[in-house]
mmCIF file of C-alpha atoms and ligand atoms in Angstrom:
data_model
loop_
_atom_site.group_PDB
_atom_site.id
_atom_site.type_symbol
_atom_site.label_atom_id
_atom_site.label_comp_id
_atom_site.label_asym_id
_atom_site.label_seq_id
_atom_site.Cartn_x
_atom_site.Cartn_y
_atom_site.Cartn_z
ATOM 1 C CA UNK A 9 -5.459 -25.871 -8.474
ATOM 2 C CA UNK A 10 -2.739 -26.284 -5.903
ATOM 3 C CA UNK A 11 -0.674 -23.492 -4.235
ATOM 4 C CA UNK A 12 2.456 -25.394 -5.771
ATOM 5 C CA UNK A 13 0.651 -25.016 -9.281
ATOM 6 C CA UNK A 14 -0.421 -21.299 -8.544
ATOM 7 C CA UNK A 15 2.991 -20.867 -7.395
ATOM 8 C CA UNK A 16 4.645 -22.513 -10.641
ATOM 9 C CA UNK A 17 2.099 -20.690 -13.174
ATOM 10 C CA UNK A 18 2.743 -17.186 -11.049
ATOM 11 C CA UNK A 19 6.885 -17.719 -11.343
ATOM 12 C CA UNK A 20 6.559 -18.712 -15.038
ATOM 13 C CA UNK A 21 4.285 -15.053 -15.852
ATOM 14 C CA UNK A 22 7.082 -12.912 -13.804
ATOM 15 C CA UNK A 23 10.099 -14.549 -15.593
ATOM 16 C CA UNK A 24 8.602 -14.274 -19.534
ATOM 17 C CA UNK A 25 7.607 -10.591 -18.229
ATOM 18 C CA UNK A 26 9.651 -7.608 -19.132
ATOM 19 C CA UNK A 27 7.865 -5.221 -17.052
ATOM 20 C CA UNK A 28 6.477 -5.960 -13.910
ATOM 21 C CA UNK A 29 4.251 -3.798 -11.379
ATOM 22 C CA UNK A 30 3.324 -4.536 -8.224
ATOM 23 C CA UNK A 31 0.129 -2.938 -6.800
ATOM 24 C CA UNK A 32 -0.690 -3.425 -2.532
ATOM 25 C CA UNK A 33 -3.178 -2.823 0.008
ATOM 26 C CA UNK A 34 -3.421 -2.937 3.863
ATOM 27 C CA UNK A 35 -3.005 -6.879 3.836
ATOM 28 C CA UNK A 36 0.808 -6.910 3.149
ATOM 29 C CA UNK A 37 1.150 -5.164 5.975
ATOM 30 C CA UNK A 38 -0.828 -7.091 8.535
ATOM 31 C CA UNK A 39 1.258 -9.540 8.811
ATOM 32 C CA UNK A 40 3.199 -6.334 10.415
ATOM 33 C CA UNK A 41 0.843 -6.123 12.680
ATOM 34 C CA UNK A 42 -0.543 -3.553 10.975
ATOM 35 C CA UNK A 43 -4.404 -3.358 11.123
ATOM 36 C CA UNK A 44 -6.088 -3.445 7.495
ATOM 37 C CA UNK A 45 -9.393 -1.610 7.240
ATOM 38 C CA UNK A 46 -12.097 -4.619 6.362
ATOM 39 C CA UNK A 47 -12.875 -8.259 7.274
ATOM 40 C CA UNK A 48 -12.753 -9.648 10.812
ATOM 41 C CA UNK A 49 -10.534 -7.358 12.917
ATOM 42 C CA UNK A 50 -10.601 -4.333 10.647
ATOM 43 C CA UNK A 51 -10.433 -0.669 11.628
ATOM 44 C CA UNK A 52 -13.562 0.175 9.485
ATOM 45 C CA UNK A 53 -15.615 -2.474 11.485
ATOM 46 C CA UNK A 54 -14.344 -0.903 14.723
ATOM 47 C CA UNK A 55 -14.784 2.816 13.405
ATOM 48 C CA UNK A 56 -16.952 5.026 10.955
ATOM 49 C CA UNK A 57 -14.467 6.240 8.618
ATOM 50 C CA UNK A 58 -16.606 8.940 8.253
ATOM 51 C CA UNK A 59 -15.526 10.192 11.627
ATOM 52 C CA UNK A 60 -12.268 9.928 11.319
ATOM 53 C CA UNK A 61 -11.220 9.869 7.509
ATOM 54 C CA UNK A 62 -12.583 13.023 6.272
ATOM 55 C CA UNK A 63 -12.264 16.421 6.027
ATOM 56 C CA UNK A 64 -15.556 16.874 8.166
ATOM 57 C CA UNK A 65 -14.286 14.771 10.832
ATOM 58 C CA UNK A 66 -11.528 16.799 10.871
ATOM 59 C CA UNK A 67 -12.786 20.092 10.545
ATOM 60 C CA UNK A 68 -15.356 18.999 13.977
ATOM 61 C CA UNK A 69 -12.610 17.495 15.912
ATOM 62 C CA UNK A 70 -9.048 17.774 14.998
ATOM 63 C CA UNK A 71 -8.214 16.313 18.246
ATOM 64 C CA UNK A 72 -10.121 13.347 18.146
ATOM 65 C CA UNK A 73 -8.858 12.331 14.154
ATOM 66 C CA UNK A 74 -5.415 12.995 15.899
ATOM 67 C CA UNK A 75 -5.704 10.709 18.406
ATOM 68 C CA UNK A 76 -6.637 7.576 16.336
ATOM 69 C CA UNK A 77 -4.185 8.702 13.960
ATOM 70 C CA UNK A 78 -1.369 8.996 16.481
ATOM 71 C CA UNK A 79 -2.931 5.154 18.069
ATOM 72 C CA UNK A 80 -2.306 3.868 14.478
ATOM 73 C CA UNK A 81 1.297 6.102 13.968
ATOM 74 C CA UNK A 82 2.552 4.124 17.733
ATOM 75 C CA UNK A 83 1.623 0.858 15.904
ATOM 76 C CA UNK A 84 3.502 2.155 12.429
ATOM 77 C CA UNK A 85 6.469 3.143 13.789
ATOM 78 C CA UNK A 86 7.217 0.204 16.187
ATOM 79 C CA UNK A 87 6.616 -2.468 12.925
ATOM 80 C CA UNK A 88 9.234 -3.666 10.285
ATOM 81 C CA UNK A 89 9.004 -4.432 7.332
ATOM 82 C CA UNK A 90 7.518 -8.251 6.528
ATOM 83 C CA UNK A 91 9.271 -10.781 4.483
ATOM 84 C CA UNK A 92 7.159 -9.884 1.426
ATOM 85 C CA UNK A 93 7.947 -6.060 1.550
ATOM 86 C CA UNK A 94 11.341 -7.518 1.704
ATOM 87 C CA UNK A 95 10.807 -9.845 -1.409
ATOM 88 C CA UNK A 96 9.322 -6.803 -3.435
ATOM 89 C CA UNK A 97 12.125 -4.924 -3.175
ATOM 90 C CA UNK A 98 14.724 -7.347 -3.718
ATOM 91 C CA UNK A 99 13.010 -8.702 -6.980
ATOM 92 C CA UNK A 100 13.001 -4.703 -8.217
ATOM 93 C CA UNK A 101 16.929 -4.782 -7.456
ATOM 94 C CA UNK A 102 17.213 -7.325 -9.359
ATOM 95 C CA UNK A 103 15.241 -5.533 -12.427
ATOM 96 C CA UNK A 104 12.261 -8.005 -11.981
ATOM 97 C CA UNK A 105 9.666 -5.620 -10.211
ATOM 98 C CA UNK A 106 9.888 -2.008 -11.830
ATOM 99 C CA UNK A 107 8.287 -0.170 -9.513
ATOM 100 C CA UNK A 108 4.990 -1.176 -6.533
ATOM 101 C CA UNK A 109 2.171 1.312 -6.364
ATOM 102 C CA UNK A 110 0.914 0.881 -3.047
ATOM 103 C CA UNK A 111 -2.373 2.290 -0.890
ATOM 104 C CA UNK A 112 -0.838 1.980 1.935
ATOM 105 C CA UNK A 113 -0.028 4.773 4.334
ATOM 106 C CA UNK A 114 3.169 3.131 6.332
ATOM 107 C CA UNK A 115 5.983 3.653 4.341
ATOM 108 C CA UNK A 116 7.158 -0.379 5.054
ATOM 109 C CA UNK A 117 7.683 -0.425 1.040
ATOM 110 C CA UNK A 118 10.539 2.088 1.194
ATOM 111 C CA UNK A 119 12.115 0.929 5.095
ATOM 112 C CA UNK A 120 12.142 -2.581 2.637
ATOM 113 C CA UNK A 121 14.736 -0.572 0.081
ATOM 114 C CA UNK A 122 11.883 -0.698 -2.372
ATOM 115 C CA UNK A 123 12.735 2.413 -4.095
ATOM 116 C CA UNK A 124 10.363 3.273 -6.514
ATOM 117 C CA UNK A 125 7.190 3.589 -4.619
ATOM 118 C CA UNK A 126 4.086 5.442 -6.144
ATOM 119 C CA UNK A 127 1.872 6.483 -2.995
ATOM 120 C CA UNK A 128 -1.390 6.598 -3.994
ATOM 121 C CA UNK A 129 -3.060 7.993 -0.503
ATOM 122 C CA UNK A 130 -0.111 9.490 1.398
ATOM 123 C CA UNK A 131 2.005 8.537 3.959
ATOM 124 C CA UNK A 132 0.510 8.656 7.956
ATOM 125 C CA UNK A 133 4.500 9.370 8.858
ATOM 126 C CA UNK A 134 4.008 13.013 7.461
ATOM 127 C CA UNK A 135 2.279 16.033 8.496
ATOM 128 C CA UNK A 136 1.342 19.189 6.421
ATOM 129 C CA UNK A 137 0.300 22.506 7.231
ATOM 130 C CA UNK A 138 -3.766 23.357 6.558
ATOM 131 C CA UNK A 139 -2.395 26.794 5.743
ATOM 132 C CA UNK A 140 1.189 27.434 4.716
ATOM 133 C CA UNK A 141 3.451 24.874 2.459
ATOM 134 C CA UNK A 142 5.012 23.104 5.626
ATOM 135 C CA UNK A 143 5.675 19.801 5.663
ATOM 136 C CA UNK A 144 7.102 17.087 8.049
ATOM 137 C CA UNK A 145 8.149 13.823 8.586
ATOM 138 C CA UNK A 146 6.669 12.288 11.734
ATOM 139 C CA UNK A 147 9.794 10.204 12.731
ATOM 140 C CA UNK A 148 8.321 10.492 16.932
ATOM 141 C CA UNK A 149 4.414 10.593 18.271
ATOM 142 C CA UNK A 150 3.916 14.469 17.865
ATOM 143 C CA UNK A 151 3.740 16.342 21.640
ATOM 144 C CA UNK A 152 1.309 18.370 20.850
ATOM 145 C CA UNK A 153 -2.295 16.660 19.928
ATOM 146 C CA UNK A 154 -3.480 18.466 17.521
ATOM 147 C CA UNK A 155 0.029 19.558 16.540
ATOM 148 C CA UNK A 156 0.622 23.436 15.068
ATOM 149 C CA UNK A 157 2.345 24.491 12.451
ATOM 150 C CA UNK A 158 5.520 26.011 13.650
ATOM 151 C CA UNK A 159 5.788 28.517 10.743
ATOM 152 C CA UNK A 160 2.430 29.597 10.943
ATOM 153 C CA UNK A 161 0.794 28.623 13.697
ATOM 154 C CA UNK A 162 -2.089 26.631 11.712
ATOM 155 C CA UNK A 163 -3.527 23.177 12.432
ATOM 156 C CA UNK A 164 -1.309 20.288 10.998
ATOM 157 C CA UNK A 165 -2.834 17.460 9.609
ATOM 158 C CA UNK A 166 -1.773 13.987 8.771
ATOM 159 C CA UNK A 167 -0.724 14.099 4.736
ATOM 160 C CA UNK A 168 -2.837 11.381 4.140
ATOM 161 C CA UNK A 169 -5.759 11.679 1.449
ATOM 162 C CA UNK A 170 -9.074 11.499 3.503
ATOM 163 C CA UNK A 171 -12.522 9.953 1.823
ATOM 164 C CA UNK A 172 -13.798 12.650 -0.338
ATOM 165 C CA UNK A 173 -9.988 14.211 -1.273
ATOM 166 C CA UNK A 174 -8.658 13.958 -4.748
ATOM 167 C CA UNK A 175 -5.891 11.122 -4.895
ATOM 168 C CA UNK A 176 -2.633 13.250 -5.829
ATOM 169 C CA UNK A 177 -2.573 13.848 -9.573
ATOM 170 C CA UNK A 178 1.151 13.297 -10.178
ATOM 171 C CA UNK A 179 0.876 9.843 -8.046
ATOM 172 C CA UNK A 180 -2.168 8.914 -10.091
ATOM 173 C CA UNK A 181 -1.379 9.652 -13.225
ATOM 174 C CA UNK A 182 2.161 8.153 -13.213
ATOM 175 C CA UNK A 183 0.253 4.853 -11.664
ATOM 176 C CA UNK A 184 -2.240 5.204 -14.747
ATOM 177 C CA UNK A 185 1.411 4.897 -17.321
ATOM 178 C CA UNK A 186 2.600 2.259 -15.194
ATOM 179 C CA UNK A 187 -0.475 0.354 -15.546
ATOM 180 C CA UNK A 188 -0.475 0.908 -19.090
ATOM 181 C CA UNK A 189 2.790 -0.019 -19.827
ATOM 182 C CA UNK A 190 3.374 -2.873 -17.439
ATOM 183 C CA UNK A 191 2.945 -6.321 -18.873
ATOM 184 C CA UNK A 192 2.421 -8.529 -15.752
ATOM 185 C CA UNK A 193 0.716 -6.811 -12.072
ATOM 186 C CA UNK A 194 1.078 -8.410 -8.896
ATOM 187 C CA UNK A 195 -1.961 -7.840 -6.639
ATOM 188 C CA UNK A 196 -1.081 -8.018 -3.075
ATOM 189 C CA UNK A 197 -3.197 -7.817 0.059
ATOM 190 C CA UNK A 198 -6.135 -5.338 -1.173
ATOM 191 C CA UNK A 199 -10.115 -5.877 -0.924
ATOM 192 C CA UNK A 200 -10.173 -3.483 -4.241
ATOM 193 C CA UNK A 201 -13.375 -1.505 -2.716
ATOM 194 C CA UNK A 202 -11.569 2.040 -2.786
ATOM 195 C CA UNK A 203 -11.402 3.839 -6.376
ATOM 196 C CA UNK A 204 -9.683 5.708 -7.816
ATOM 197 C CA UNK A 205 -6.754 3.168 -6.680
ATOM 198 C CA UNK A 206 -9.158 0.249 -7.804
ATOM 199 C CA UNK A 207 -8.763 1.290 -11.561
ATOM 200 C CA UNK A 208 -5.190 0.772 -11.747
ATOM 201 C CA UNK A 209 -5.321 -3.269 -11.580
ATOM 202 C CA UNK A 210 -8.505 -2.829 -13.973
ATOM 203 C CA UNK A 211 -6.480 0.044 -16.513
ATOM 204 C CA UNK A 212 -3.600 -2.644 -16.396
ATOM 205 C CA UNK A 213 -5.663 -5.506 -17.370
ATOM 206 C CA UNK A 214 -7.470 -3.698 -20.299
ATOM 207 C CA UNK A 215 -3.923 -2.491 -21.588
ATOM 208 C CA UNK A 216 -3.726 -6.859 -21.899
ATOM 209 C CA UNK A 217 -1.009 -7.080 -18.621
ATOM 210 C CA UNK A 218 -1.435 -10.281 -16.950
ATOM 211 C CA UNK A 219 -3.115 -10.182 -13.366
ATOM 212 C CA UNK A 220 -1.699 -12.326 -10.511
ATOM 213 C CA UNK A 221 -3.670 -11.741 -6.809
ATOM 214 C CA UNK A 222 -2.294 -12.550 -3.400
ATOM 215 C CA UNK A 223 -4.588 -12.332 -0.778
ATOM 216 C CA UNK A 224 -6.211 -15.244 1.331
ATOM 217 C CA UNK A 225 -9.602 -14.028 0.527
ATOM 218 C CA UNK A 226 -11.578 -12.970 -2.713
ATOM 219 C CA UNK A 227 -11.268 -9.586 -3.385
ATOM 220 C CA UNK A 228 -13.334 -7.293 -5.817
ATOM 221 C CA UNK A 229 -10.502 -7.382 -7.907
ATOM 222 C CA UNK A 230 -10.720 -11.234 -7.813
ATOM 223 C CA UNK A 231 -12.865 -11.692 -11.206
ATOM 224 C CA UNK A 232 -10.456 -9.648 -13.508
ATOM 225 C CA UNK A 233 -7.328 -11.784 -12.302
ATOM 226 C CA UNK A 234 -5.279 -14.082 -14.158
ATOM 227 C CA UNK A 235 -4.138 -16.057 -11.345
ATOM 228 C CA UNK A 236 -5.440 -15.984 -7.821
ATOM 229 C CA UNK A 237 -3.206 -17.137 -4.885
ATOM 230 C CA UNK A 238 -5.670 -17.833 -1.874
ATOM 231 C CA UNK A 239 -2.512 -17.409 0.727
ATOM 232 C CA UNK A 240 -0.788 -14.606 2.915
ATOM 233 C CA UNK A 241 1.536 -12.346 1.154
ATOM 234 C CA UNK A 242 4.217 -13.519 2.633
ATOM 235 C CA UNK A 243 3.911 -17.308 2.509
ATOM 236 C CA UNK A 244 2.896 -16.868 -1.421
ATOM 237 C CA UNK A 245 6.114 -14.430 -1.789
ATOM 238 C CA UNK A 246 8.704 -17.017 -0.363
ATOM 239 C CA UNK A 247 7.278 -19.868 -3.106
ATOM 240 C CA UNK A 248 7.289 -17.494 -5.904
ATOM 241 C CA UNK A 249 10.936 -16.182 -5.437
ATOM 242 C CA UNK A 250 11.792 -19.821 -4.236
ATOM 243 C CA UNK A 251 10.128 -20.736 -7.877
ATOM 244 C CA UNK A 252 12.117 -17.740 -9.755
ATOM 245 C CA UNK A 253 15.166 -19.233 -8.536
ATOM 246 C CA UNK A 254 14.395 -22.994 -9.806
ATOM 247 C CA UNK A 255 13.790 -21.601 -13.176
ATOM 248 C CA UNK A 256 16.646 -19.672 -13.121
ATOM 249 C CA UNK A 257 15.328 -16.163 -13.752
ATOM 250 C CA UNK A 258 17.102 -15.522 -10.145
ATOM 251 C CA UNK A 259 20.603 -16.688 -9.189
ATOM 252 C CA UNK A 260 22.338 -16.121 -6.354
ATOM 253 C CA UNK A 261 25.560 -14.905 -8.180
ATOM 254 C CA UNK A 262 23.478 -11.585 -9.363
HETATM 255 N N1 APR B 308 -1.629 -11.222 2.979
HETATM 256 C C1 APR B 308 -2.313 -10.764 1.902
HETATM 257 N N2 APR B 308 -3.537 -10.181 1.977
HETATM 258 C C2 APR B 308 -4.088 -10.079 3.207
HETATM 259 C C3 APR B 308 -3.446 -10.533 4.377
HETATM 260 C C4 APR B 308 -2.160 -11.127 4.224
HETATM 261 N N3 APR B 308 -1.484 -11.605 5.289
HETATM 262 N N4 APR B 308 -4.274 -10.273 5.447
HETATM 263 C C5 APR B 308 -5.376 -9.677 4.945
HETATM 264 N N5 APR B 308 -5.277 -9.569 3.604
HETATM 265 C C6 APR B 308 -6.240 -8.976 2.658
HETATM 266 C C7 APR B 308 -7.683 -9.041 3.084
HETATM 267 O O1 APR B 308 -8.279 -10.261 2.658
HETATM 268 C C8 APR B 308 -8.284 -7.834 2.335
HETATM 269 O O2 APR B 308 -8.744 -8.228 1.053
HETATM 270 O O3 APR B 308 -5.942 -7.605 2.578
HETATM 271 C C9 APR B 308 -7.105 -6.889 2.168
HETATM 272 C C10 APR B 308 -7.211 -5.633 2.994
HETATM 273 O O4 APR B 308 -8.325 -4.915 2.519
HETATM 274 P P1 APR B 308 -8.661 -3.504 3.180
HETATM 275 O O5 APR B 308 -8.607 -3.625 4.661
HETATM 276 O O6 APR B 308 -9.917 -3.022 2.517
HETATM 277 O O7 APR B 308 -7.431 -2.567 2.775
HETATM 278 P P2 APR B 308 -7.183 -1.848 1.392
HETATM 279 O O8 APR B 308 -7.710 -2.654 0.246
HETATM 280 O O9 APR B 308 -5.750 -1.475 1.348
HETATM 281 O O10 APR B 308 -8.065 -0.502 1.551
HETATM 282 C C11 APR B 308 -7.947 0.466 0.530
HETATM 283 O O11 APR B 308 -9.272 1.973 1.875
HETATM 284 O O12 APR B 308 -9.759 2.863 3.948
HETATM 285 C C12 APR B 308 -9.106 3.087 2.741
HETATM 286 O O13 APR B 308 -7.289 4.540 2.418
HETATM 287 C C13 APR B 308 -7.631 3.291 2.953
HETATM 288 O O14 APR B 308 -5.799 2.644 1.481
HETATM 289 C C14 APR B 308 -6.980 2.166 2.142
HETATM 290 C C15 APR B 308 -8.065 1.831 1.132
#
């Protein structure tokens, strides 16, 4: 099937939706220049997450799990927002896209306007005390590597949910209602290896939602989609909102 056809079949789900959900991964932020995790140029095929993206690691070497998360924080905070973060959040402004659940750990969703984000593993642009309650945003590289806690003196760590931590409850059980609930989920830029986040597309689709995928490879997710749009997030974003607006589900007088 062409991308045009994809396109036309993806628009046509959206519009006779009433509640849509959107649901990303690494991949809508590479084109960010953002690094995703797997395939070709991946962190994980550079790194062992075990040394780095666990509690072990971290326990062994704060230092070192600070440095490659300050190396990725440098790379965060100098990127924007892509055209498809952009797209997701105008569509939910316009009452099309309810609200994105996302994996992701860069906080691109909200700089977008997106404003009801679900983080699923944390954000890399916070820190939190291993002892006390304190919490921070990370808005400059940290001086101090590993940084301290200034109320207590402990180790900070990035608030980020490490292989082998519990996702946050609240954050996965409100994903787990949105999934339930949502008739249509747009899959965007995930390799749907990492559970629990994995079940949400899989809740939604057993709850009868529609399934639409965007991501220029096959994904694990791939076989339990509706619709699969082999192109970049942002490329497949454009036609689909282009689309909305041919239909008329999107006019520019809104
Ligand atoms: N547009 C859409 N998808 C893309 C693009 C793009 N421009 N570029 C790459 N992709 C796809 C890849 O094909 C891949 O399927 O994005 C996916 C990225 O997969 P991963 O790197 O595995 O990232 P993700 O699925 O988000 O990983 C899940 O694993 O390491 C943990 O906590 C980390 O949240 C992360 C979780």
């Amino acid at each position: 099937m062409s991308l045009q056809t994809l396109v036309r079949k993806a628009a046509k789900i959206i519009g006779d939706s009433n509640y849509v959900v959107v649901f990303t991964g690494a991949g809508i932020s590479a084109e960010a220049g953002i690094p995703t995790f797997r395939g070709a140029q991946g962190l994980w095929t550079k790194y062992r997450p075990e040394e780095l993206a666990t509690p072990k690691a971290f326990k062994k070497n704060p230092k070192k799990v600070w440095e490659w998360y300050v190396w990725r924080l440098e790379i965060i905070l100098r990127s924007k927002p892509t055209l498809a973060h952009r797209i997701i959040a105008e569509l939910e402004r316009r009452g099309i896209v309810k609200v994105i659940i996302t994996q992701n750990v860069d906080e691109l969703h909200q700089d977008a306007g997106s404003r009801r984000v679900i983080e699923l593993h944390g954000s890399i642009r916070r820190a939190r005390c291993t002892k006390c309650s304190y919490k921070t945003k990370l808005m400059e590289i940290p001086r101090e590597i590993p940084p301290h806690c200034p109320k207590c003196g402990a180790l900070l760590r990035p608030d980020v949910v490490w292989f082998g931590e519990e996702v946050p409850r609240v954050a996965f059980e409100e994903s787990m209602r949105e999934a339930s609930i949502c008739d249509s989920m747009i899959i965007i830029g995930t390799s749907g290896v990492v559970f629990p986040a994995a079940y949400i597309p899989i809740i939604a689709k057993s709850k009868g939602a529609i399934l639409i995928e965007i991501n220029p490879s096959r994904s694990a997710l791939t076989s339990y989609v509706d619709i699969h749009i082999g192109t970049e997030a942002s490329k497949a974003l454009k036609a689909i909102y282009l689309e909305l607006k041919s239909l008329g589900i999107i006019n520019d007088r809104d």
